[in-house]
Amino acid sequence: MKIMHLSDLHIGLRLKDHDLREDQEYILNEIADMAAEEAPDAIVIAGDIYDKAVPSAEAVELFDGFLSRLHRELPETEIMSISGNHDSAPRVDMYRGILSRQHIHMIGQPPMHEGDQIYQVTLEDAHGPVHFYLLPFVKPAMIKEITGPGEDGNNMSYDDALRTLLSKEAIDSSERNVLVSHQFYFPAGGDLEGFTKNRAKSERITVGNVDLVCSDVLRPFDYAALGHIHKAWHMNEGHAYYCGTPLACSFSEAGQEKHVLMIDLEEKGQMEVRELPLHPLHQVRVIEGSAKELLSQRSMDYVSIRLTDLEGMNLLEIRDRLDAAFPNLLEFRRVNTTAVGQNEITIDDEEMDPAELCRKFLMGTEGNALDPKLEELLLDVIREVQEEAR
């Protein structure tokens, strides 16, 4: 069975307030071309269809055109899509019953009530059935009626909630099973700090990574088609893959090679995963250098420029000349450097997470550690502000 795996389309996204509709339409057409050539049995979209819970009419029109083309050119291919944390689950769920009869499964809500099960689609090939479990983005509070509370009487952790939910599924390990999920899974026994650093600035990041789920929970599945992490990533736990975004969603993703995944699922225990590279209309790049170095270049890419030295020119003159050299200049910043002994420290507050930025402000330049009680209070305040913002 051939499965195409994509995720995190983020249709409607604006990069530094620049409308990416043309770029998104271009890349979706490229994906549709690939699908027509590969003719997969199933196409899975692992969440974050849209960038906002209430997408614009233009964003809905773009996704509608993409789905319509896939269905028109591949009428027998099963298309399965789940909601991510950026999507409105009830909106994704609309017309679920009608669409499923057209080989299109739009699953917005996870199981929420006692007796509910994860939505399944079963397909057949020469080796027997393949069971697809379609699990939209889950918060512990959403499934509390099924999982019950944690030991302290409050909501379970994300990890405990997902384990409890999956444990209630009668998964037949003798047959092939595929999970489509949009969560922050981290590699069991892996480098969590290194892994979390790969989360893009455009992703919604919780303080303390309270949303993480250990990937060993994915062991019952022959393949886990994951969404949420914007960088392509192969877990060290079995056949679990993040395919990443088809387009860079922020300058923190500059330079990443984007692709969709094609999975050739053979008999139980045998599979091949292929990367199908994508070629965006515009690359997303971060360029740093002196005025002289920058003005010697030309590019139509979307660029963020970090200016390190004026070299005798005034800032307004440089900006005008850079705009001419880089028509798609979306971000321009001067990088502050302060001498410390023989070294230079580059200060770039925008790259810091909120907790780190607040620590830096409270500690000043002395580098002293915060009092543990103040640190705990700081994290609570940031968490409350982030939840309110959502």
Short mmCIF file of C-alpha atoms in Angstrom, two decimals:
data_model
loop_
_atom_site.label_atom_id
_atom_site.label_comp_id
_atom_site.label_asym_id
_atom_site.label_seq_id
_atom_site.Cartn_x
_atom_site.Cartn_y
_atom_site.Cartn_z
CA MET A 1 0.00 0.00 0.00
CA LYS A 2 1.31 3.41 -0.95
CA ILE A 3 0.73 6.31 1.48
CA MET A 4 1.57 9.98 0.94
CA HIS A 5 2.25 11.81 4.22
CA LEU A 6 2.12 15.60 4.55
CA SER A 7 1.25 17.97 7.37
CA ASP A 8 1.27 21.54 8.66
CA LEU A 9 0.06 23.26 5.50
CA HIS A 10 -0.71 26.41 7.54
CA ILE A 11 -2.82 27.80 4.72
CA GLY A 12 -3.39 31.52 5.24
CA LEU A 13 -0.02 32.06 6.91
CA ARG A 14 1.63 35.45 6.54
CA LEU A 15 5.42 35.65 6.79
CA LYS A 16 6.30 38.91 8.53
CA ASP A 17 2.90 40.17 7.34
CA HIS A 18 3.67 39.17 3.73
CA ASP A 19 0.83 37.27 2.05
CA LEU A 20 2.04 33.79 1.04
CA ARG A 21 -1.04 32.79 -0.96
CA GLU A 22 0.88 32.64 -4.26
CA ASP A 23 3.63 30.53 -2.65
CA GLN A 24 1.16 28.19 -0.98
CA GLU A 25 -0.86 27.70 -4.14
CA TYR A 26 2.38 26.95 -6.01
CA ILE A 27 3.54 24.32 -3.50
CA LEU A 28 0.09 22.69 -3.21
CA ASN A 29 0.03 22.33 -7.00
CA GLU A 30 3.47 20.72 -6.85
CA ILE A 31 2.19 18.26 -4.20
CA ALA A 32 -0.87 17.51 -6.35
CA ASP A 33 1.42 16.87 -9.33
CA MET A 34 3.43 14.41 -7.21
CA ALA A 35 0.26 12.67 -6.05
CA ALA A 36 -0.98 12.30 -9.63
CA GLU A 37 2.36 10.78 -10.65
CA GLU A 38 2.71 8.45 -7.63
CA ALA A 39 -1.00 7.49 -7.43
CA PRO A 40 -0.98 6.64 -3.70
CA ASP A 41 -3.72 4.54 -2.14
CA ALA A 42 -3.99 7.03 0.72
CA ILE A 43 -3.03 10.66 1.34
CA VAL A 44 -2.80 11.71 5.01
CA ILE A 45 -2.60 15.31 6.22
CA ALA A 46 -1.43 15.28 9.85
CA GLY A 47 -2.98 18.51 11.12
CA ASP A 48 -2.63 22.29 10.97
CA ILE A 49 -4.49 22.59 7.69
CA TYR A 50 -4.94 26.29 8.32
CA ASP A 51 -2.80 28.79 10.18
CA LYS A 52 -5.74 30.21 12.12
CA ALA A 53 -8.77 28.66 13.79
CA VAL A 54 -11.00 30.98 11.76
CA PRO A 55 -9.33 30.96 8.34
CA SER A 56 -9.97 33.62 5.73
CA ALA A 57 -12.25 32.95 2.77
CA GLU A 58 -9.14 32.93 0.55
CA ALA A 59 -7.49 30.25 2.70
CA VAL A 60 -10.61 28.05 2.61
CA GLU A 61 -10.85 28.52 -1.16
CA LEU A 62 -7.21 27.47 -1.59
CA PHE A 63 -7.65 24.26 0.45
CA ASP A 64 -10.91 23.51 -1.33
CA GLY A 65 -9.14 23.78 -4.68
CA PHE A 66 -6.35 21.47 -3.47
CA LEU A 67 -8.77 18.80 -2.20
CA SER A 68 -10.94 19.09 -5.29
CA ARG A 69 -7.99 18.53 -7.60
CA LEU A 70 -6.77 15.51 -5.60
CA HIS A 71 -10.25 13.98 -5.65
CA ARG A 72 -10.76 14.74 -9.33
CA GLU A 73 -7.45 13.23 -10.45
CA LEU A 74 -7.37 10.39 -7.89
CA PRO A 75 -11.02 9.49 -7.31
CA GLU A 76 -10.21 6.15 -5.63
CA THR A 77 -7.50 7.50 -3.32
CA GLU A 78 -8.56 7.80 0.33
CA ILE A 79 -7.80 11.31 1.64
CA MET A 80 -7.54 11.56 5.43
CA SER A 81 -7.00 14.79 7.33
CA ILE A 82 -7.03 15.64 11.02
CA SER A 83 -7.12 18.96 12.86
CA GLY A 84 -4.02 20.39 14.50
CA ASN A 85 -3.65 22.88 17.32
CA HIS A 86 -3.98 25.78 14.85
CA ASP A 87 -7.28 24.48 13.45
CA SER A 88 -10.83 24.80 14.72
CA ALA A 89 -11.83 21.18 15.40
CA PRO A 90 -15.60 21.76 14.97
CA ARG A 91 -15.03 23.50 11.61
CA VAL A 92 -12.82 20.65 10.35
CA ASP A 93 -15.54 18.20 11.45
CA MET A 94 -18.21 19.84 9.27
CA TYR A 95 -19.83 17.52 6.72
CA ARG A 96 -17.73 14.58 7.98
CA GLY A 97 -20.44 12.04 7.10
CA ILE A 98 -21.02 13.40 3.60
CA LEU A 99 -17.33 13.73 2.75
CA SER A 100 -16.47 10.23 3.96
CA ARG A 101 -18.68 8.81 1.22
CA GLN A 102 -16.45 10.65 -1.28
CA HIS A 103 -13.25 9.03 0.10
CA ILE A 104 -12.45 12.23 2.05
CA HIS A 105 -12.19 11.98 5.85
CA MET A 106 -11.98 15.31 7.70
CA ILE A 107 -11.62 14.54 11.42
CA GLY A 108 -11.65 17.51 13.78
CA GLN A 109 -12.62 16.24 17.22
CA PRO A 110 -10.82 13.46 19.10
CA PRO A 111 -12.87 10.96 21.15
CA MET A 112 -14.38 13.02 23.99
CA HIS A 113 -17.09 10.93 25.65
CA GLU A 114 -17.16 7.56 27.36
CA GLY A 115 -17.47 4.85 24.72
CA ASP A 116 -16.04 6.99 21.89
CA GLN A 117 -13.22 5.47 19.85
CA ILE A 118 -10.53 6.99 17.64
CA TYR A 119 -11.93 7.34 14.11
CA GLN A 120 -10.71 4.51 11.89
CA VAL A 121 -10.45 3.93 8.16
CA THR A 122 -9.55 0.43 6.96
CA LEU A 123 -8.14 -0.19 3.50
CA GLU A 124 -7.24 -3.50 1.84
CA ASP A 125 -4.39 -4.56 -0.40
CA ALA A 126 -2.78 -7.85 -1.43
CA HIS A 127 -1.31 -8.30 2.07
CA GLY A 128 -4.61 -7.74 3.90
CA PRO A 129 -6.10 -4.83 5.84
CA VAL A 130 -4.39 -1.62 6.92
CA HIS A 131 -6.09 0.19 9.81
CA PHE A 132 -5.66 3.98 9.92
CA TYR A 133 -6.28 5.60 13.32
CA LEU A 134 -7.02 9.31 12.84
CA LEU A 135 -6.29 11.18 16.06
CA PRO A 136 -6.62 15.00 15.97
CA PHE A 137 -4.72 17.28 18.33
CA VAL A 138 -5.54 16.40 21.93
CA LYS A 139 -5.38 18.38 25.15
CA PRO A 140 -5.88 16.37 28.37
CA ALA A 141 -8.95 18.42 29.31
CA MET A 142 -10.64 17.46 26.01
CA ILE A 143 -10.61 13.72 26.81
CA LYS A 144 -10.98 13.87 30.59
CA GLU A 145 -14.38 12.13 30.45
CA ILE A 146 -12.63 9.10 28.90
CA THR A 147 -9.30 9.11 30.76
CA GLY A 148 -10.44 10.41 34.13
CA PRO A 149 -8.34 12.83 36.22
CA GLY A 150 -4.71 12.43 37.19
CA GLU A 151 -3.52 11.27 40.60
CA ASP A 152 -3.86 14.78 42.02
CA GLY A 153 -7.46 15.07 40.84
CA ASN A 154 -6.57 17.57 38.10
CA ASN A 155 -6.10 16.93 34.40
CA MET A 156 -3.63 14.25 33.41
CA SER A 157 -0.36 15.20 31.78
CA TYR A 158 -0.29 15.09 27.98
CA ASP A 159 1.80 11.92 28.15
CA ASP A 160 -0.53 10.11 30.57
CA ALA A 161 -3.65 11.25 28.71
CA LEU A 162 -2.43 9.98 25.32
CA ARG A 163 -1.31 6.66 26.82
CA THR A 164 -4.66 6.14 28.49
CA LEU A 165 -6.60 7.04 25.36
CA LEU A 166 -4.56 4.71 23.11
CA SER A 167 -4.74 1.89 25.65
CA LYS A 168 -8.52 1.79 25.18
CA GLU A 169 -8.15 0.91 21.49
CA ALA A 170 -8.29 -2.78 20.52
CA ILE A 171 -5.27 -2.69 18.22
CA ASP A 172 -4.64 -5.99 16.44
CA SER A 173 -0.85 -6.31 16.41
CA SER A 174 -0.98 -9.13 13.85
CA GLU A 175 -2.28 -6.66 11.24
CA ARG A 176 -0.84 -3.41 9.91
CA ASN A 177 -1.77 -0.25 11.79
CA VAL A 178 -1.08 3.40 10.97
CA LEU A 179 -1.53 6.33 13.36
CA VAL A 180 -2.10 9.86 12.07
CA SER A 181 -1.50 12.27 14.95
CA HIS A 182 -0.68 15.91 15.68
CA GLN A 183 1.21 16.13 18.99
CA PHE A 184 4.64 16.94 20.34
CA TYR A 185 6.22 13.48 20.57
CA PHE A 186 9.83 13.34 21.68
CA PRO A 187 12.23 10.42 21.10
CA ALA A 188 12.31 7.84 23.89
CA GLY A 189 15.80 7.78 25.38
CA GLY A 190 16.86 10.59 23.06
CA ASP A 191 18.26 14.06 23.59
CA LEU A 192 15.18 16.02 24.66
CA GLU A 193 17.02 19.34 24.89
CA GLY A 194 18.44 18.93 21.41
CA PHE A 195 15.08 17.85 20.06
CA THR A 196 13.16 20.79 21.54
CA LYS A 197 15.66 23.22 20.03
CA ASN A 198 14.41 22.06 16.64
CA ARG A 199 10.98 23.50 17.33
CA ALA A 200 10.49 26.47 15.06
CA LYS A 201 9.68 29.91 16.42
CA SER A 202 6.38 29.79 14.51
CA GLU A 203 5.21 26.79 16.53
CA ARG A 204 3.23 27.36 19.69
CA ILE A 205 5.60 26.30 22.46
CA THR A 206 4.41 25.66 26.00
CA VAL A 207 6.52 26.68 28.97
CA GLY A 208 8.44 23.71 30.31
CA ASN A 209 7.36 21.59 27.30
CA VAL A 210 4.36 20.34 29.28
CA ASP A 211 2.77 19.14 26.01
CA LEU A 212 5.41 16.51 25.25
CA VAL A 213 4.56 12.81 24.86
CA CYS A 214 7.22 10.08 24.87
CA SER A 215 7.36 8.33 21.51
CA ASP A 216 7.37 4.81 23.00
CA VAL A 217 3.58 5.15 23.04
CA LEU A 218 3.75 4.76 19.25
CA ARG A 219 5.15 1.20 19.37
CA PRO A 220 1.88 -0.57 18.46
CA PHE A 221 1.83 1.14 15.05
CA ASP A 222 3.65 0.04 11.91
CA TYR A 223 3.85 3.68 10.83
CA ALA A 224 3.09 6.93 12.69
CA ALA A 225 2.37 9.88 10.37
CA LEU A 226 3.03 12.84 12.63
CA GLY A 227 2.40 16.55 12.39
CA HIS A 228 3.24 19.55 14.62
CA ILE A 229 7.04 19.78 14.36
CA HIS A 230 7.96 21.95 11.37
CA LYS A 231 11.30 20.30 10.69
CA ALA A 232 11.31 16.84 9.12
CA TRP A 233 12.29 14.33 11.79
CA HIS A 234 12.56 10.54 12.05
CA MET A 235 12.01 9.31 15.59
CA ASN A 236 14.40 6.73 16.97
CA GLU A 237 11.34 4.80 18.13
CA GLY A 238 10.19 2.54 15.28
CA HIS A 239 8.56 3.97 12.18
CA ALA A 240 7.46 7.39 13.45
CA TYR A 241 8.05 10.37 11.18
CA TYR A 242 7.43 14.10 11.20
CA CYS A 243 7.34 15.13 7.55
CA GLY A 244 7.64 18.85 8.39
CA THR A 245 5.99 21.80 6.69
CA PRO A 246 5.88 22.06 2.89
CA LEU A 247 6.97 25.71 3.17
CA ALA A 248 9.07 27.55 5.75
CA CYS A 249 6.69 29.25 8.19
CA SER A 250 9.26 31.54 9.81
CA PHE A 251 12.84 32.64 9.43
CA SER A 252 13.80 30.09 12.09
CA GLU A 253 13.12 27.48 9.39
CA ALA A 254 15.44 29.18 6.87
CA GLY A 255 17.62 26.73 4.97
CA GLN A 256 15.54 23.65 5.77
CA GLU A 257 14.94 21.25 2.89
CA LYS A 258 11.23 20.60 2.63
CA HIS A 259 9.60 17.44 1.33
CA VAL A 260 6.61 15.13 1.60
CA LEU A 261 7.00 11.46 2.49
CA MET A 262 5.92 8.48 0.42
CA ILE A 263 5.53 5.25 2.35
CA ASP A 264 5.46 1.90 0.58
CA LEU A 265 3.84 -0.36 3.16
CA GLU A 266 4.41 -4.01 2.26
CA GLU A 267 3.53 -7.06 4.32
CA LYS A 268 3.69 -6.78 8.11
CA GLY A 269 7.13 -5.56 9.21
CA GLN A 270 8.29 -4.41 5.77
CA MET A 271 8.16 -0.85 4.50
CA GLU A 272 10.13 1.81 2.65
CA VAL A 273 9.99 5.55 3.28
CA ARG A 274 10.96 7.90 0.45
CA GLU A 275 11.46 11.66 0.55
CA LEU A 276 9.91 13.62 -2.31
CA PRO A 277 11.67 17.02 -2.34
CA LEU A 278 9.66 20.20 -2.75
CA HIS A 279 10.80 23.26 -4.69
CA PRO A 280 9.25 26.49 -3.32
CA LEU A 281 8.57 29.53 -5.45
CA HIS A 282 10.78 31.55 -3.10
CA GLN A 283 13.38 30.31 -0.60
CA VAL A 284 13.41 31.72 2.95
CA ARG A 285 16.88 32.91 3.94
CA VAL A 286 18.68 34.75 6.72
CA ILE A 287 21.61 36.84 5.49
CA GLU A 288 24.10 38.47 7.83
CA GLY A 289 27.03 40.71 7.06
CA SER A 290 28.38 44.22 6.70
CA ALA A 291 26.78 46.80 4.42
CA LYS A 292 29.43 46.19 1.78
CA GLU A 293 28.95 42.41 1.86
CA LEU A 294 25.17 42.63 1.70
CA LEU A 295 25.06 45.17 -1.12
CA SER A 296 27.22 42.92 -3.29
CA GLN A 297 24.36 40.37 -3.42
CA ARG A 298 21.01 40.17 -5.25
CA SER A 299 18.09 37.84 -4.59
CA MET A 300 14.32 37.43 -5.12
CA ASP A 301 14.08 35.13 -2.08
CA TYR A 302 12.28 36.08 1.13
CA VAL A 303 15.13 37.38 3.25
CA SER A 304 15.82 38.51 6.78
CA ILE A 305 18.87 40.73 6.85
CA ARG A 306 21.09 41.16 9.90
CA LEU A 307 23.36 44.17 9.43
CA THR A 308 26.60 44.00 11.41
CA ASP A 309 28.44 47.13 10.22
CA LEU A 310 27.36 50.40 8.56
CA GLU A 311 30.84 50.98 7.12
CA GLY A 312 30.52 54.76 6.94
CA MET A 313 27.03 54.84 5.36
CA ASN A 314 23.87 56.07 7.02
CA LEU A 315 21.10 53.63 7.86
CA LEU A 316 18.43 55.14 5.59
CA GLU A 317 20.72 54.99 2.56
CA ILE A 318 21.58 51.35 3.26
CA ARG A 319 17.93 50.39 3.71
CA ASP A 320 16.94 51.97 0.38
CA ARG A 321 19.75 50.18 -1.45
CA LEU A 322 18.94 46.84 0.22
CA ASP A 323 15.29 47.16 -0.79
CA ALA A 324 16.43 47.52 -4.40
CA ALA A 325 18.80 44.53 -4.17
CA PHE A 326 16.29 42.34 -2.29
CA PRO A 327 12.73 43.08 -3.50
CA ASN A 328 11.38 40.52 -1.01
CA LEU A 329 13.21 41.87 2.02
CA LEU A 330 10.79 41.09 4.86
CA GLU A 331 12.91 41.75 7.96
CA PHE A 332 15.79 44.10 8.63
CA ARG A 333 17.67 44.26 11.91
CA ARG A 334 20.93 45.61 13.16
CA VAL A 335 22.82 43.06 15.22
CA ASN A 336 24.21 44.66 18.38
CA THR A 337 27.66 43.52 19.36
CA THR A 338 29.39 44.49 22.59
CA ALA A 339 33.01 43.75 23.33
CA VAL A 340 33.66 41.47 26.29
CA GLY A 341 37.42 40.93 26.70
CA GLN A 342 38.69 39.52 23.42
CA ASN A 343 35.28 38.09 22.42
CA GLU A 344 32.12 39.55 20.95
CA ILE A 345 28.69 38.54 22.16
CA THR A 346 25.82 38.92 19.70
CA ILE A 347 22.60 39.93 21.40
CA ASP A 348 19.50 38.88 19.52
CA ASP A 349 16.53 38.99 21.88
CA GLU A 350 14.09 37.81 19.21
CA GLU A 351 15.73 34.36 19.21
CA MET A 352 15.12 33.84 22.95
CA ASP A 353 12.05 32.13 24.35
CA PRO A 354 9.94 34.26 26.74
CA ALA A 355 11.30 32.62 29.90
CA GLU A 356 14.93 33.13 28.82
CA LEU A 357 14.25 36.75 27.86
CA CYS A 358 12.65 37.49 31.25
CA ARG A 359 15.52 35.80 33.09
CA LYS A 360 17.99 37.94 31.18
CA PHE A 361 16.08 41.10 32.13
CA LEU A 362 15.74 40.16 35.81
CA MET A 363 19.35 38.98 36.19
CA GLY A 364 20.81 41.97 34.34
CA THR A 365 24.38 41.58 33.12
CA GLU A 366 25.67 39.89 36.29
CA GLY A 367 24.62 36.40 35.17
CA ASN A 368 23.37 35.44 38.65
CA ALA A 369 20.84 32.64 39.02
CA LEU A 370 17.25 33.52 39.90
CA ASP A 371 15.81 32.58 43.25
CA PRO A 372 13.91 29.27 42.76
CA LYS A 373 10.64 30.77 44.05
CA LEU A 374 10.97 33.72 41.66
CA GLU A 375 11.77 31.29 38.81
CA GLU A 376 8.61 29.28 39.55
CA LEU A 377 6.49 32.44 39.74
CA LEU A 378 7.98 33.66 36.45
CA LEU A 379 7.09 30.41 34.64
CA ASP A 380 3.54 30.49 36.05
CA VAL A 381 2.99 34.05 34.81
CA ILE A 382 4.36 33.27 31.32
CA ARG A 383 2.25 30.12 31.08
CA GLU A 384 -0.90 32.04 32.08
CA VAL A 385 -0.21 34.79 29.54
CA GLN A 386 0.41 32.27 26.74
CA GLU A 387 -2.78 30.33 27.52
CA GLU A 388 -4.78 33.58 27.59
CA ALA A 389 -3.27 34.63 24.26
CA ARG A 390 -4.43 31.39 22.66
#
